[in-house]
C-alpha positions as a printed NumPy array, in Angstrom:
array([[-68.915,  -8.56 , -85.127],
       [-69.888, -12.084, -84.162],
       [-66.689, -13.446, -85.724],
       [-64.603, -11.113, -83.647],
       [-66.258, -12.342, -80.421],
       [-65.644, -15.983, -81.341],
       [-61.942, -15.222, -81.972],
       [-61.609, -13.47 , -78.594],
       [-63.227, -16.37 , -76.734],
       [-60.926, -18.918, -78.41 ],
       [-57.889, -16.771, -77.442],
       [-59.041, -16.684, -73.817],
       [-59.31 , -20.491, -73.712],
       [-55.826, -20.835, -75.176],
       [-54.466, -18.388, -72.579],
       [-56.118, -20.263, -69.687],
       [-54.328, -23.469, -70.653],
       [-50.978, -21.731, -70.878],
       [-51.566, -20.042, -67.539],
       [-52.358, -23.348, -65.928],
       [-49.14 , -24.826, -67.257],
       [-47.117, -21.842, -66.109],
       [-48.78 , -21.954, -62.699],
       [-48.011, -25.643, -62.366],
       [-44.364, -25.076, -63.195],
       [-44.161, -22.159, -60.763],
       [-45.791, -24.188, -58.019],
       [-43.285, -27.018, -58.532],
       [-40.386, -24.584, -58.342],
       [-41.843, -23.054, -55.205],
       [-42.249, -26.481, -53.597],
       [-38.668, -27.43 , -54.488],
       [-37.342, -24.161, -53.143],
       [-39.288, -24.667, -49.925],
       [-37.995, -28.24 , -49.707],
       [-34.442, -27.102, -50.318],
       [-34.944, -24.529, -47.557],
       [-36.125, -27.245, -45.195],
       [-33.06 , -29.344, -46.032],
       [-30.776, -26.343, -45.487],
       [-32.451, -25.581, -42.152],
       [-31.909, -29.189, -41.063],
       [-28.259, -28.887, -42.117],
       [-27.708, -25.716, -40.046],
       [-29.316, -27.312, -36.99 ],
       [-27.159, -30.404, -37.44 ],
       [-24.034, -28.268, -37.811],
       [-24.822, -26.347, -34.623],
       [-25.444, -29.52 , -32.62 ],
       [-22.305, -31.148, -33.951],
       [-20.227, -28.034, -33.246],
       [-21.373, -28.096, -29.623],
       [-20.315, -31.714, -29.183],
       [-17.008, -31.132, -30.941],
       [-16.243, -28.028, -28.875],
       [-16.693, -30.125, -25.746],
       [-14.428, -32.831, -27.145],
       [-11.651, -30.34 , -27.886],
       [-11.954, -28.724, -24.452],
       [-11.971, -32.097, -22.682],
       [ -8.82 , -33.19 , -24.48 ],
       [ -7.053, -29.88 , -23.884],
       [ -7.981, -29.8  , -20.199],
       [ -6.473, -33.253, -19.66 ],
       [ -2.885, -31.975, -19.998],
       [ -2.009, -35.012, -22.127],
       [  0.523, -34.276, -24.865],
       [  0.387, -37.527, -26.856],
       [ -1.998, -37.281, -29.822],
       [ -3.294, -40.822, -29.447],
       [ -4.136, -40.21 , -25.786],
       [ -5.805, -36.932, -26.702],
       [ -7.793, -38.663, -29.448],
       [ -9.034, -41.264, -26.981],
       [-10.344, -38.515, -24.705],
       [-11.994, -36.653, -27.586],
       [-13.589, -39.823, -28.988],
       [-14.951, -40.734, -25.565],
       [-16.6  , -37.332, -25.289],
       [-18.125, -37.643, -28.769],
       [-19.429, -41.132, -28.013],
       [-20.965, -40.011, -24.729],
       [-22.709, -37.098, -26.43 ],
       [-23.548, -38.67 , -29.796],
       [-27.347, -38.6  , -29.191],
       [-27.075, -34.825, -29.459],
       [-25.587, -35.051, -32.967],
       [-26.672, -38.483, -34.269],
       [-29.263, -37.055, -36.66 ],
       [-26.54 , -35.026, -38.335],
       [-25.043, -38.056, -40.046],
       [-26.015, -40.877, -42.343],
       [-26.234, -44.252, -40.566],
       [-24.551, -42.291, -38.612],
       [-21.241, -42.325, -40.512],
       [-18.636, -39.759, -39.524],
       [-14.851, -39.452, -39.173],
       [-12.951, -37.651, -36.388],
       [ -9.371, -36.428, -36.616],
       [ -7.302, -34.779, -33.866],
       [ -4.007, -32.909, -34.086],
       [ -1.933, -31.257, -31.351],
       [  0.614, -28.514, -31.951],
       [  1.648, -25.241, -30.309],
       [ -0.501, -25.943, -27.228],
       [ -3.587, -26.183, -29.446],
       [ -5.88 , -29.206, -29.716],
       [ -7.662, -29.313, -33.079],
       [-10.54 , -31.737, -33.627],
       [-12.141, -32.071, -37.071],
       [-15.248, -34.103, -37.858],
       [-16.627, -34.887, -41.313],
       [-19.919, -36.466, -42.262],
       [-23.1  , -35.746, -44.139],
       [-26.688, -34.707, -43.501],
       [-29.266, -36.799, -45.45 ],
       [-31.624, -34.695, -47.563],
       [-35.379, -35.073, -48.092],
       [-36.328, -32.761, -50.938],
       [-32.929, -32.206, -52.51 ],
       [-32.866, -35.885, -53.359],
       [-35.334, -35.023, -56.153],
       [-32.449, -33.118, -57.715],
       [-30.015, -35.975, -57.172],
       [-28.417, -34.582, -53.995],
       [-28.728, -37.326, -51.368],
       [-26.566, -35.773, -48.627],
       [-25.221, -32.362, -47.754],
       [-21.552, -32.526, -46.614],
       [-20.839, -31.429, -43.046],
       [-17.313, -30.472, -41.961],
       [-16.887, -29.12 , -38.409],
       [-13.689, -28.016, -36.632],
       [-13.046, -27.055, -33.004],
       [ -9.746, -25.665, -31.71 ],
       [ -8.97 , -25.372, -27.983],
       [ -6.   , -23.326, -26.795],
       [ -4.173, -24.845, -23.884],
       [ -3.237, -22.466, -21.097],
       [ -1.752, -19.166, -22.141],
       [  0.64 , -18.96 , -25.038],
       [  2.717, -16.443, -23.068],
       [  5.087, -17.093, -20.162],
       [  3.832, -17.178, -16.558],
       [  5.512, -15.691, -13.478],
       [  3.649, -16.683, -10.31 ],
       [  4.327, -15.745,  -6.678],
       [  2.596, -17.398,  -3.72 ],
       [  2.271, -15.115,  -0.671],
       [  1.459, -17.574,   2.117],
       [  0.411, -17.132,   5.733],
       [  2.892, -18.683,   8.188],
       [  1.428, -17.217,  11.388],
       [  0.753, -19.053,  14.633],
       [ -2.938, -19.564,  13.931],
       [ -1.986, -21.835,  11.024],
       [ -1.239, -24.505,  13.634],
       [ -4.959, -24.961,  14.333],
       [ -6.36 , -28.393,  13.508],
       [ -9.592, -29.253,  11.752],
       [-11.973, -32.006,  12.8  ],
       [ -9.872, -34.568,  10.95 ],
       [ -6.687, -33.697,  12.824],
       [ -5.   , -31.841,   9.944],
       [ -3.386, -28.501,  10.737],
       [ -4.029, -25.514,   8.533],
       [ -0.351, -25.244,   7.621],
       [ -0.351, -28.892,   6.483],
       [ -3.412, -28.222,   4.314],
       [ -1.767, -25.091,   2.887],
       [  1.416, -26.969,   2.036],
       [ -0.574, -29.652,   0.204],
       [ -2.736, -27.104,  -1.635],
       [  0.194, -24.901,  -2.658],
       [  2.259, -27.89 ,  -3.804],
       [ -0.652, -29.131,  -5.903],
       [ -1.048, -25.713,  -7.524],
       [  2.654, -25.536,  -8.393],
       [  2.615, -29.053,  -9.828],
       [ -0.413, -28.318, -12.005],
       [  0.824, -24.959, -13.235],
       [  4.263, -26.354, -14.022],
       [  3.379, -29.924, -14.884],
       [  6.094, -30.034, -17.534],
       [  9.52 , -28.963, -16.278],
       [ 10.294, -27.348, -19.619],
       [  7.198, -25.126, -19.478],
       [  7.966, -21.402, -19.472],
       [  6.676, -20.975, -15.916],
       [  8.518, -19.472, -12.949],
       [  7.215, -19.629,  -9.383],
       [  8.287, -17.733,  -6.264],
       [  7.219, -18.181,  -2.63 ],
       [  6.858, -15.47 ,   0.041],
       [  6.126, -16.951,   3.496],
       [  5.045, -14.138,   5.808],
       [  3.963, -13.508,   9.384],
       [  5.12 , -10.49 ,  11.396],
       [  7.959,  -9.886,   8.953],
       [  9.466, -11.481,   5.848],
       [ 12.796, -13.307,   5.567],
       [ 14.601, -12.108,   2.423],
       [ 17.475, -14.572,   2.857],
       [ 20.844, -14.186,   4.571],
       [ 22.604, -14.724,   1.255],
       [ 21.56 , -11.176,   0.334],
       [ 23.88 ,  -9.628,   2.912],
       [ 25.811,  -6.895,   1.152],
       [ 23.086,  -5.986,  -1.343],
       [ 22.663,  -2.262,  -1.981],
       [ 18.956,  -2.451,  -1.122],
       [ 19.707,  -3.73 ,   2.377],
       [ 20.89 ,  -1.734,   5.404],
       [ 22.702,  -3.856,   8.002],
       [ 24.723,  -1.238,   9.825],
       [ 24.564,  -3.169,  13.107],
       [ 25.505,  -6.539,  11.669],
       [ 27.612,  -8.685,  14.037],
       [ 27.882,  -5.914,  16.597],
       [ 29.309,  -6.913,  19.975],
       [ 27.988,  -5.012,  22.977],
       [ 29.599,  -5.389,  26.43 ],
       [ 27.189,  -6.199,  29.223],
       [ 26.567,  -3.555,  31.878],
       [ 28.822,  -3.631,  34.917],
       [ 27.038,  -5.206,  37.877],
       [ 26.334,  -2.889,  40.766],
       [ 24.867,  -5.288,  43.317],
       [ 25.762,  -8.518,  45.101],
       [ 23.629, -11.609,  45.552],
       [ 22.203, -12.287,  49.055],
       [ 23.703, -14.793,  51.484],
       [ 20.404, -16.718,  51.766],
       [ 17.619, -17.581,  49.343],
       [ 14.06 , -18.767,  50.015],
       [ 13.087, -22.061,  48.405],
       [  9.88 , -24.114,  48.369],
       [ 10.226, -27.489,  50.057],
       [  6.642, -28.794,  49.949],
       [  3.769, -28.489,  47.439],
       [  0.047, -29.118,  47.545],
       [ -1.869, -31.284,  45.048],
       [ -2.202, -30.348,  41.377],
       [ -5.404, -28.638,  40.233],
       [ -6.746, -27.418,  36.889],
       [ -7.042, -23.749,  35.971],
       [ -9.056, -22.615,  32.924],
       [ -7.388, -19.826,  30.983],
       [ -7.63 , -17.93 ,  27.709],
       [ -4.946, -16.422,  25.538],
       [ -4.648, -14.427,  22.332],
       [ -3.302, -16.419,  19.396],
       [ -2.669, -14.319,  16.309],
       [ -5.754, -12.223,  16.953],
       [ -7.921, -15.123,  18.079],
       [ -9.028, -15.977,  21.621],
       [ -8.131, -19.551,  22.534],
       [ -9.209, -21.456,  25.648],
       [ -6.819, -23.859,  27.374],
       [ -6.205, -25.509,  30.753],
       [ -3.177, -25.316,  32.983],
       [ -2.098, -27.706,  35.763],
       [ -0.91 , -25.905,  38.885],
       [  0.04 , -26.633,  42.479],
       [  0.769, -24.22 ,  45.313],
       [  3.787, -24.077,  47.558],
       [  2.773, -25.045,  51.105],
       [  6.145, -24.751,  52.871],
       [  9.228, -22.533,  52.327],
       [ 12.678, -22.536,  53.942],
       [ 15.702, -20.25 ,  53.826],
       [ 18.91 , -21.859,  52.651],
       [ 22.439, -20.657,  51.924],
       [ 22.813, -19.083,  48.474],
       [ 25.564, -20.879,  46.525],
       [ 26.168, -17.638,  44.592],
       [ 26.367, -15.411,  47.677],
       [ 28.485, -12.313,  47.131],
       [ 28.706, -12.739,  43.361],
       [ 27.636,  -9.88 ,  41.019],
       [ 23.925,  -9.825,  40.299],
       [ 24.476,  -8.859,  36.646],
       [ 26.785, -11.688,  35.748],
       [ 30.331, -11.383,  34.432],
       [ 31.274,  -7.861,  33.409],
       [ 33.453,  -9.246,  30.599],
       [ 30.498, -10.933,  28.919],
       [ 29.627,  -9.643,  25.456],
       [ 26.479, -10.276,  23.468],
       [ 26.665, -10.888,  19.713],
       [ 24.028,  -9.238,  17.518],
       [ 23.373, -10.616,  14.072],
       [ 21.007, -10.501,  11.119],
       [ 18.947, -13.637,  10.509],
       [ 17.265, -12.52 ,   7.261],
       [ 14.201, -10.517,   8.353],
       [ 13.624,  -6.897,   7.356],
       [ 11.462,  -4.029,   8.541],
       [  9.14 ,  -2.051,   6.287],
       [ 10.499,   0.966,   4.48 ],
       [  9.647,   4.41 ,   5.76 ],
       [  6.576,   6.364,   4.68 ],
       [  4.831,   5.701,   1.364],
       [  7.809,   3.663,   0.153],
       [  6.378,   0.776,   2.176],
       [  3.446,   0.615,  -0.276],
       [  5.284,   0.122,  -3.599],
       [  8.502,  -1.069,  -5.207],
       [  9.493,   2.406,  -6.392],
       [ 12.946,   3.793,  -5.489],
       [ 14.386,   0.255,  -5.088],
       [ 17.715,   1.589,  -3.855],
       [ 16.031,   3.143,  -0.832],
       [ 17.049,   0.307,   1.467],
       [ 15.173,  -2.027,   3.74 ],
       [ 16.592,  -2.115,   7.265],
       [ 17.515,  -5.539,   8.55 ],
       [ 16.18 ,  -6.696,  11.901],
       [ 19.173,  -7.178,  14.185],
       [ 18.729,  -9.713,  17.001],
       [ 21.049, -11.258,  19.549],
       [ 22.075, -14.876,  19.308],
       [ 19.536, -15.864,  21.957],
       [ 16.608, -14.348,  20.037],
       [ 16.691, -15.53 ,  16.467],
       [ 13.518, -14.085,  15.017],
       [ 13.039, -15.224,  11.431],
       [ 11.052, -17.835,   9.565],
       [ 11.281, -19.5  ,   6.141],
       [ 13.168, -17.553,   3.474],
       [ 11.635, -16.116,   0.345],
       [ 12.204, -18.141,  -2.819],
       [ 12.633, -15.732,  -5.766],
       [ 11.112, -16.678,  -9.115],
       [ 12.489, -20.06 , -10.124],
       [ 11.881, -22.391, -13.043],
       [ 13.019, -25.333, -10.878],
       [  9.88 , -27.043,  -9.621],
       [ 11.751, -29.098,  -7.007],
       [ 13.233, -25.949,  -5.45 ],
       [  9.804, -24.381,  -5.08 ],
       [  8.18 , -27.526,  -3.691],
       [ 10.984, -27.94 ,  -1.163],
       [ 10.477, -24.374,   0.062],
       [  6.741, -24.95 ,   0.485],
       [  7.348, -28.182,   2.375],
       [  9.812, -26.447,   4.704],
       [  7.554, -23.598,   5.825],
       [  7.321, -23.139,   9.609],
       [  4.761, -21.371,  11.8  ],
       [  6.755, -20.582,  14.927],
       [  9.423, -18.   ,  15.541],
       [ 12.9  , -19.381,  15.889],
       [ 12.984, -17.769,  19.322],
       [  9.695, -19.477,  20.156],
       [  6.162, -18.152,  20.377],
       [  3.372, -17.67 ,  17.872],
       [  4.037, -15.077,  15.171],
       [  1.258, -12.607,  14.458],
       [ -0.191, -11.281,  11.184],
       [  1.005,  -8.332,   9.101],
       [ -0.318,  -8.906,   5.576],
       [  1.183,  -5.754,   3.977],
       [  4.679,  -7.13 ,   4.612],
       [  3.963, -10.28 ,   2.625],
       [  2.186,  -8.396,  -0.15 ],
       [  4.93 ,  -5.884,  -0.872],
       [  7.495,  -8.647,  -1.104],
       [  5.195, -10.485,  -3.495],
       [  5.388,  -7.389,  -5.685],
       [  9.162,  -7.244,  -5.221],
       [  9.513, -10.844,  -6.386],
       [  7.495, -10.197,  -9.564],
       [  9.057,  -6.816, -10.293],
       [ 11.904,  -6.793, -12.843],
       [ 13.941,  -4.409, -10.668],
       [ 15.672,  -4.757,  -7.299],
       [ 15.445,  -6.158,  -4.671],
       [ 14.958,  -9.323,  -6.771],
       [ 15.669,  -9.268, -10.491],
       [ 14.523, -12.706, -11.681],
       [ 11.28 , -11.255, -13.081],
       [ 11.14 , -10.128, -16.668],
       [  9.945,  -6.675, -17.688],
       [  6.24 ,  -6.029, -17.392],
       [  4.553,  -6.97 , -20.669],
       [  1.75 ,  -5.04 , -22.363],
       [ -1.638,  -6.045, -20.908],
       [  0.228,  -8.498, -18.603],
       [  1.252, -10.801, -21.442],
       [  4.732, -12.167, -22.154],
       [  5.072, -12.628, -19.242],
       [  1.77 , -12.993, -17.426],
       [  2.438, -11.991, -13.792],
       [  0.215, -13.502, -11.086],
       [  0.107, -13.198,  -7.282],
       [ -1.807, -15.53 ,  -4.942],
       [ -2.342, -14.138,  -1.426],
       [ -3.508, -16.545,   1.285],
       [ -4.303, -15.759,   4.935],
       [ -6.246, -17.405,   7.728],
       [ -6.43 , -14.405,  10.028],
       [ -7.106, -10.732,  10.349],
       [ -4.258,  -8.237,  10.634],
       [ -3.077,  -8.064,  14.249],
       [ -0.188,  -5.602,  13.866],
       [  0.319,  -2.046,  12.711],
       [  3.143,  -0.12 ,  11.074],
       [  5.076,   2.26 ,  13.322],
       [  7.969,   4.215,  11.835],
       [ 11.104,   4.442,  13.954],
       [ 12.618,   7.779,  13.064],
       [ 14.067,   7.684,   9.553],
       [ 15.677,   4.249,   9.757],
       [ 12.991,   1.575,   9.649],
       [  9.296,   0.771,   9.977],
       [  8.514,  -1.536,  12.847],
       [  5.419,  -3.739,  13.121],
       [  3.82 ,  -3.775,  16.559],
       [  0.925,  -5.803,  17.954],
       [ -2.292,  -3.853,  18.424],
       [ -5.999,  -4.206,  19.056],
       [ -6.802,  -0.539,  18.375],
       [ -9.451,  -0.259,  15.662],
       [ -7.885,   2.814,  14.086],
       [ -4.453,   1.192,  13.803],
       [ -5.877,  -2.029,  12.356],
       [ -7.837,  -0.01 ,   9.82 ],
       [ -4.582,   1.631,   8.764],
       [ -3.04 ,  -1.814,   8.242],
       [ -6.036,  -2.921,   6.159],
       [ -5.77 ,   0.301,   4.162],
       [ -2.115,  -0.498,   3.509],
       [ -3.169,  -3.889,   2.123],
       [ -5.599,  -2.161,  -0.216],
       [ -2.98 ,   0.388,  -1.303],
       [ -0.42 ,  -2.311,  -2.154],
       [ -3.032,  -4.363,  -4.015],
       [ -4.026,  -1.304,  -6.034],
       [ -0.382,  -0.619,  -6.834],
       [  0.138,  -4.21 ,  -7.982],
       [ -2.958,  -4.031, -10.172],
       [ -1.679,  -0.763, -11.655],
       [  1.258,  -2.853, -12.906],
       [ -1.306,  -5.287, -14.425],
       [ -0.406,  -8.031, -11.935],
       [ -3.306, -10.486, -11.576],
       [ -4.201, -11.075,  -7.918],
       [ -6.025, -14.062,  -6.426],
       [ -6.922, -13.902,  -2.722],
       [ -7.825, -16.817,  -0.447],
       [ -9.302, -16.445,   3.04 ],
       [ -9.36 , -19.477,   5.34 ],
       [-11.886, -19.494,   8.164],
       [-12.108, -15.692,   8.432],
       [-15.335, -14.379,   9.943],
       [-14.342, -10.713,  10.166],
       [-16.357,  -8.699,   7.631],
       [-13.773,  -5.937,   7.251],
       [-11.044,  -8.461,   6.434],
       [-13.093, -10.399,   3.895],
       [-14.157,  -7.122,   2.266],
       [-10.496,  -6.104,   2.093],
       [ -9.446,  -9.402,   0.516],
       [-12.355,  -9.376,  -1.929],
       [-11.39 ,  -5.872,  -3.02 ],
       [ -7.755,  -6.883,  -3.398],
       [ -8.589,  -9.604,  -5.948],
       [ -8.395,  -8.614,  -9.601],
       [-11.994,  -9.655, -10.213],
       [-14.897, -11.109,  -8.26 ],
       [-14.216, -14.771,  -9.049],
       [-10.544, -14.376,  -8.048],
       [-11.548, -14.231,  -4.365],
       [-12.088, -17.479,  -2.441],
       [-13.584, -17.662,   1.063],
       [-12.639, -21.148,   2.278],
       [-14.432, -22.295,   5.406],
       [-12.168, -25.283,   6.115],
       [ -9.071, -27.158,   4.963],
       [-10.929, -29.068,   2.245],
       [-12.293, -25.843,   0.794],
       [ -8.761, -24.411,   0.869],
       [ -7.564, -27.237,  -1.375],
       [-10.502, -26.687,  -3.712],
       [ -9.691, -22.974,  -3.922],
       [ -6.082, -23.637,  -4.932],
       [ -7.233, -26.217,  -7.478],
       [ -9.599, -23.626,  -8.962],
       [ -6.758, -21.103,  -9.174],
       [ -4.566, -23.644, -10.953],
       [ -7.376, -24.359, -13.412],
       [ -7.84 , -20.646, -13.998],
       [ -4.136, -20.113, -14.66 ],
       [ -4.051, -23.15 , -16.933],
       [ -7.433, -22.33 , -18.428],
       [ -8.321, -23.68 , -21.85 ],
       [-10.429, -21.706, -24.264],
       [-11.941, -22.224, -27.674],
       [-10.2  , -20.206, -30.352],
       [-12.125, -21.654, -33.326]])
């Protein structure tokens, strides 16, 4: 019995030694595994920090619009150098290599280096390799068709504190946008321009098109026969008093403007022989007046004014006599010629050819923006609508500096006239027409940007905000400088770069 107890005790001592050895080995393994985990955690943190810096480098290079790889590499390297404190601990010494390639509108930046280990060095692994890649896509891979619907009303002649008119600021902003969107002439980008005010000028070269009704073109109308004779004597003013200043106000495209007028009163009148005594009061009965079409068109009748459906239902041309030419700058259909577009923007005018300040009818500009982008008549330069607005990507930019000041009034079954109004109900109808056309355009997947310049009317800004495709596509510019910034932001959005890897 005693021998058995001694044997058991000796066995327990032997087991304790073995357990200690096994425990020591297990503890070492556990420590190494924990150390390896620490090294791996450091590697993942380093990779994340490096990826962030490299993403910024790729985006910076892509956003520059450079196309030469060496120039792109310089930009990427400068970004890495400026942000290296954020990734310095990721590399040994810190040694790393950066490589950039550019193809198919993609900027690819690859960085290789190594993360020094702490515990894995016990196993002979001194560094863990780190390879990071960032790819930035330049712009959109698909084609772009862009139309600029631009306010050419009388209020665009207002000057800011620096002496620059609104129309001058718009021309500069629009030209900058076009240049940035189509920086390379060979880029698959087409741009159209729709200047608008009371009506839109579709271009006299379109005379004879099936979508245009010019039934009164070049009509000659005899003047009415005179029925009276001019008097033998006329009263004329022979003396005037001194000039004095009169303060007045007038309506300018929906805005009240104060101005002064110099006047003087007649203080003495005399009767004198009339050199035209006995002649007809209505002029020569043989006189005829020539009526012609200068390019402007009315709205279509009924709901057709709100869409581009039924394109062969014609627009009626506005017929004017040769003393009342009433049209402004012509539409430029989609064009891949940058110089043509820039010339049209530079040539925009803000006065009627017959004189006076044109008023605002935004629906007229909008529907012709849709017509320019649409693949069907009246203009056919646009390609077919692509799925999800890709290939091509169709974009409309609407700019205005004023509230609507006109309303649509159908004239029988021939044409829709635009008349000046201050009636709240009629102006609401015009705003509703803007909304309806915007909704139609968006139903065709057209992207819409809207820009308001100096508009304080809540209903108008709400209308324009709702017209935009999304919240950040609406810009409320308070002055000319902000207008330029808005167009620059639109250009950046159209040419946006994005990380794809």
